Amino acid sequence: MKLLIDGYNLLHVAGLMGRRLGPGGLERARNALLGLLASSLTPEEAARTIVVFDAGAKAPRDRPRHELLHGIQVQYSEPGEEADDLLERLIAADSAPKQLTVVSGDHRLQRAAKRRKATAVASEAWLEELNRRRGSTPTARPPRTSKPTEPLTAEEVEAWLKEFGVG
């Protein structure tokens, strides 16, 4: 079975993306998620897994838009494109959608998967199953249930602009 993962959605659910990431924090969070997946999936499962992230203005740290990390395919959206757009294209292009599992809490992506007769699994449920399978309990912070109410500091704004290649 092929696995297509909405990277930032799963990263948030896993509690790996705190509010104050600081410079390089987003890349560290992505790497932590990929490490979690690599340690949880068999090599065969990893080889059939694609994780998609938004790239913003460019792929992180001048990385290519497609790369193989820990045996897992990682793809970044194109400039001006959201990860959801890329995920929908990958769902539509899959030659065997009944063998595809899409991991995302995004209703748009779940509907796209179901239209193609693929399996749609919410990130929370998939992560719980992954932790059960590993025989572990989640060690990451639980995700926030609401958006932060206080504004970002000037330093945080600058770090985020730099992270996405805008600043």
mmCIF file of C-alpha atoms in Angstrom, residues 3-167:
data_model
loop_
_atom_site.group_PDB
_atom_site.id
_atom_site.type_symbol
_atom_site.label_atom_id
_atom_site.label_comp_id
_atom_site.label_asym_id
_atom_site.label_seq_id
_atom_site.Cartn_x
_atom_site.Cartn_y
_atom_site.Cartn_z
ATOM 1 C CA LEU A 3 1.238 6.213 1.719
ATOM 2 C CA LEU A 4 0.795 9.933 0.951
ATOM 3 C CA ILE A 5 1.296 12.226 3.959
ATOM 4 C CA ASP A 6 0.356 15.880 4.443
ATOM 5 C CA GLY A 7 3.643 16.762 6.155
ATOM 6 C CA TYR A 8 2.826 19.945 8.060
ATOM 7 C CA ASN A 9 -0.557 18.589 9.103
ATOM 8 C CA LEU A 10 1.044 15.498 10.643
ATOM 9 C CA LEU A 11 3.907 17.563 12.058
ATOM 10 C CA HIS A 12 1.400 19.783 13.897
ATOM 11 C CA VAL A 13 -0.648 16.826 15.174
ATOM 12 C CA ALA A 14 2.510 15.112 16.424
ATOM 13 C CA GLY A 15 3.253 18.219 18.496
ATOM 14 C CA LEU A 16 6.597 18.741 16.780
ATOM 15 C CA MET A 17 5.841 22.276 15.672
ATOM 16 C CA GLY A 18 5.831 24.662 18.589
ATOM 17 C CA ARG A 19 4.802 28.280 18.290
ATOM 18 C CA ARG A 20 8.287 29.666 18.761
ATOM 19 C CA LEU A 21 10.452 27.651 16.426
ATOM 20 C CA GLY A 22 13.065 30.336 15.828
ATOM 21 C CA PRO A 23 15.625 30.287 13.010
ATOM 22 C CA GLY A 24 15.999 26.825 11.504
ATOM 23 C CA GLY A 25 13.199 25.505 13.703
ATOM 24 C CA LEU A 26 10.932 24.550 10.839
ATOM 25 C CA GLU A 27 13.678 22.470 9.251
ATOM 26 C CA ARG A 28 14.424 20.787 12.597
ATOM 27 C CA ALA A 29 10.719 20.000 13.024
ATOM 28 C CA ARG A 30 10.518 18.494 9.511
ATOM 29 C CA ASN A 31 13.619 16.397 10.215
ATOM 30 C CA ALA A 32 12.127 15.225 13.522
ATOM 31 C CA LEU A 33 8.970 14.115 11.725
ATOM 32 C CA LEU A 34 10.958 12.285 9.046
ATOM 33 C CA GLY A 35 13.047 10.628 11.766
ATOM 34 C CA LEU A 36 9.873 9.517 13.547
ATOM 35 C CA LEU A 37 8.517 8.059 10.323
ATOM 36 C CA ALA A 38 11.816 6.361 9.466
ATOM 37 C CA SER A 39 11.965 4.723 12.889
ATOM 38 C CA SER A 40 8.317 3.628 12.698
ATOM 39 C CA LEU A 41 7.909 2.346 9.160
ATOM 40 C CA THR A 42 9.480 -0.778 7.737
ATOM 41 C CA PRO A 43 11.950 -0.132 4.893
ATOM 42 C CA GLU A 44 9.313 -1.415 2.467
ATOM 43 C CA GLU A 45 6.694 0.985 3.847
ATOM 44 C CA ALA A 46 9.149 3.883 3.799
ATOM 45 C CA ALA A 47 9.931 3.169 0.138
ATOM 46 C CA ARG A 48 6.205 3.551 -0.667
ATOM 47 C CA THR A 49 5.773 6.775 1.333
ATOM 48 C CA ILE A 50 5.652 10.347 0.041
ATOM 49 C CA VAL A 51 5.611 13.262 2.499
ATOM 50 C CA VAL A 52 4.583 16.632 1.043
ATOM 51 C CA PHE A 53 5.454 20.028 2.546
ATOM 52 C CA ASP A 54 4.721 23.614 1.535
ATOM 53 C CA ALA A 55 7.940 25.203 0.338
ATOM 54 C CA GLY A 56 6.972 28.857 0.404
ATOM 55 C CA ALA A 57 9.145 30.882 -1.934
ATOM 56 C CA LYS A 58 11.681 28.077 -2.382
ATOM 57 C CA ALA A 59 12.524 24.612 -1.134
ATOM 58 C CA PRO A 60 14.101 24.776 2.333
ATOM 59 C CA ARG A 61 17.829 25.491 2.516
ATOM 60 C CA ASP A 62 18.195 25.263 -1.256
ATOM 61 C CA ARG A 63 17.097 21.626 -1.257
ATOM 62 C CA PRO A 64 15.621 20.131 -4.409
ATOM 63 C CA ARG A 65 11.834 19.937 -4.666
ATOM 64 C CA HIS A 66 12.082 16.119 -4.558
ATOM 65 C CA GLU A 67 14.487 14.223 -2.337
ATOM 66 C CA LEU A 68 14.889 10.893 -0.614
ATOM 67 C CA LEU A 69 15.478 11.102 3.152
ATOM 68 C CA HIS A 70 15.595 8.030 5.386
ATOM 69 C CA GLY A 71 14.219 6.022 2.457
ATOM 70 C CA ILE A 72 11.133 8.279 2.308
ATOM 71 C CA GLN A 73 10.269 10.482 -0.667
ATOM 72 C CA VAL A 74 9.936 14.127 0.340
ATOM 73 C CA GLN A 75 8.341 16.641 -2.013
ATOM 74 C CA TYR A 76 7.971 20.403 -1.656
ATOM 75 C CA SER A 77 5.278 22.407 -3.406
ATOM 76 C CA GLU A 78 6.219 24.824 -6.180
ATOM 77 C CA PRO A 79 6.365 28.586 -5.601
ATOM 78 C CA GLY A 80 2.846 29.978 -5.456
ATOM 79 C CA GLU A 81 1.413 26.511 -4.857
ATOM 80 C CA GLU A 82 0.126 25.044 -1.612
ATOM 81 C CA ALA A 83 1.064 21.559 -0.483
ATOM 82 C CA ASP A 84 -2.642 20.656 -0.727
ATOM 83 C CA ASP A 85 -2.552 21.414 -4.466
ATOM 84 C CA LEU A 86 0.419 19.090 -4.932
ATOM 85 C CA LEU A 87 -1.212 16.411 -2.777
ATOM 86 C CA GLU A 88 -4.398 16.602 -4.848
ATOM 87 C CA ARG A 89 -2.372 16.224 -8.061
ATOM 88 C CA LEU A 90 -0.582 13.186 -6.627
ATOM 89 C CA ILE A 91 -3.907 11.631 -5.609
ATOM 90 C CA ALA A 92 -5.374 12.285 -9.076
ATOM 91 C CA ALA A 93 -2.294 10.885 -10.830
ATOM 92 C CA ASP A 94 -2.049 7.673 -8.805
ATOM 93 C CA SER A 95 -2.475 4.653 -11.065
ATOM 94 C CA ALA A 96 -3.822 2.414 -8.273
ATOM 95 C CA PRO A 97 -5.779 4.699 -5.923
ATOM 96 C CA LYS A 98 -7.480 1.805 -4.118
ATOM 97 C CA GLN A 99 -4.008 0.939 -2.789
ATOM 98 C CA LEU A 100 -3.322 4.535 -1.664
ATOM 99 C CA THR A 101 -3.694 5.834 1.882
ATOM 100 C CA VAL A 102 -3.799 9.614 2.323
ATOM 101 C CA VAL A 103 -2.886 10.901 5.793
ATOM 102 C CA SER A 104 -4.297 14.370 6.472
ATOM 103 C CA GLY A 105 -6.821 16.096 8.660
ATOM 104 C CA ASP A 106 -7.650 18.421 5.756
ATOM 105 C CA HIS A 107 -11.225 17.750 4.595
ATOM 106 C CA ARG A 108 -10.402 18.865 1.050
ATOM 107 C CA LEU A 109 -7.737 16.150 0.776
ATOM 108 C CA GLN A 110 -9.932 13.540 2.434
ATOM 109 C CA ARG A 111 -12.662 14.236 -0.145
ATOM 110 C CA ALA A 112 -10.125 14.050 -3.002
ATOM 111 C CA ALA A 113 -8.927 10.672 -1.709
ATOM 112 C CA LYS A 114 -12.454 9.300 -1.327
ATOM 113 C CA ARG A 115 -13.408 10.444 -4.850
ATOM 114 C CA ARG A 116 -10.596 8.222 -6.170
ATOM 115 C CA LYS A 117 -11.554 5.357 -3.809
ATOM 116 C CA ALA A 118 -8.325 5.828 -1.847
ATOM 117 C CA THR A 119 -8.286 5.462 1.926
ATOM 118 C CA ALA A 120 -8.360 8.775 3.806
ATOM 119 C CA VAL A 121 -7.098 8.741 7.400
ATOM 120 C CA ALA A 122 -7.032 11.740 9.738
ATOM 121 C CA SER A 123 -3.523 12.538 10.935
ATOM 122 C CA GLU A 124 -4.535 12.091 14.591
ATOM 123 C CA ALA A 125 -5.910 8.588 14.002
ATOM 124 C CA TRP A 126 -2.949 7.551 11.856
ATOM 125 C CA LEU A 127 -0.447 8.802 14.445
ATOM 126 C CA GLU A 128 -2.288 6.945 17.229
ATOM 127 C CA GLU A 129 -2.156 3.736 15.171
ATOM 128 C CA LEU A 130 1.532 4.293 14.423
ATOM 129 C CA ASN A 131 2.259 4.733 18.136
ATOM 130 C CA ARG A 132 0.222 1.620 18.992
ATOM 131 C CA ARG A 133 2.103 -0.353 16.389
ATOM 132 C CA ARG A 134 5.422 0.853 17.800
ATOM 133 C CA GLY A 135 4.241 -0.064 21.284
ATOM 134 C CA SER A 136 4.901 3.446 22.478
ATOM 135 C CA THR A 137 3.033 6.404 23.759
ATOM 136 C CA PRO A 138 3.393 9.816 22.193
ATOM 137 C CA THR A 139 6.253 11.757 23.723
ATOM 138 C CA ALA A 140 5.691 14.958 21.785
ATOM 139 C CA ARG A 141 3.745 17.900 23.087
ATOM 140 C CA PRO A 142 0.030 17.754 22.356
ATOM 141 C CA PRO A 143 -1.050 20.078 19.549
ATOM 142 C CA ARG A 144 -2.611 23.429 20.366
ATOM 143 C CA THR A 145 -6.346 23.451 20.050
ATOM 144 C CA SER A 146 -6.536 27.122 19.123
ATOM 145 C CA LYS A 147 -4.484 29.749 17.403
ATOM 146 C CA PRO A 148 -2.186 31.836 19.596
ATOM 147 C CA THR A 149 -3.711 35.079 20.796
ATOM 148 C CA GLU A 150 -0.558 37.118 21.348
ATOM 149 C CA PRO A 151 1.254 38.628 18.359
ATOM 150 C CA LEU A 152 4.670 37.442 17.224
ATOM 151 C CA THR A 153 7.693 39.401 18.333
ATOM 152 C CA ALA A 154 9.713 41.302 15.713
ATOM 153 C CA GLU A 155 12.432 38.633 15.996
ATOM 154 C CA GLU A 156 9.913 35.832 15.383
ATOM 155 C CA VAL A 157 8.470 37.620 12.348
ATOM 156 C CA GLU A 158 11.980 38.087 10.946
ATOM 157 C CA ALA A 159 12.824 34.408 11.558
ATOM 158 C CA TRP A 160 9.656 33.238 9.763
ATOM 159 C CA LEU A 161 10.254 35.580 6.824
ATOM 160 C CA LYS A 162 13.796 34.250 6.542
ATOM 161 C CA GLU A 163 12.593 30.639 6.865
ATOM 162 C CA PHE A 164 10.260 31.059 3.904
ATOM 163 C CA GLY A 165 12.726 33.057 1.828
ATOM 164 C CA VAL A 166 10.796 36.312 2.015
ATOM 165 C CA GLY A 167 13.024 38.320 4.364
#
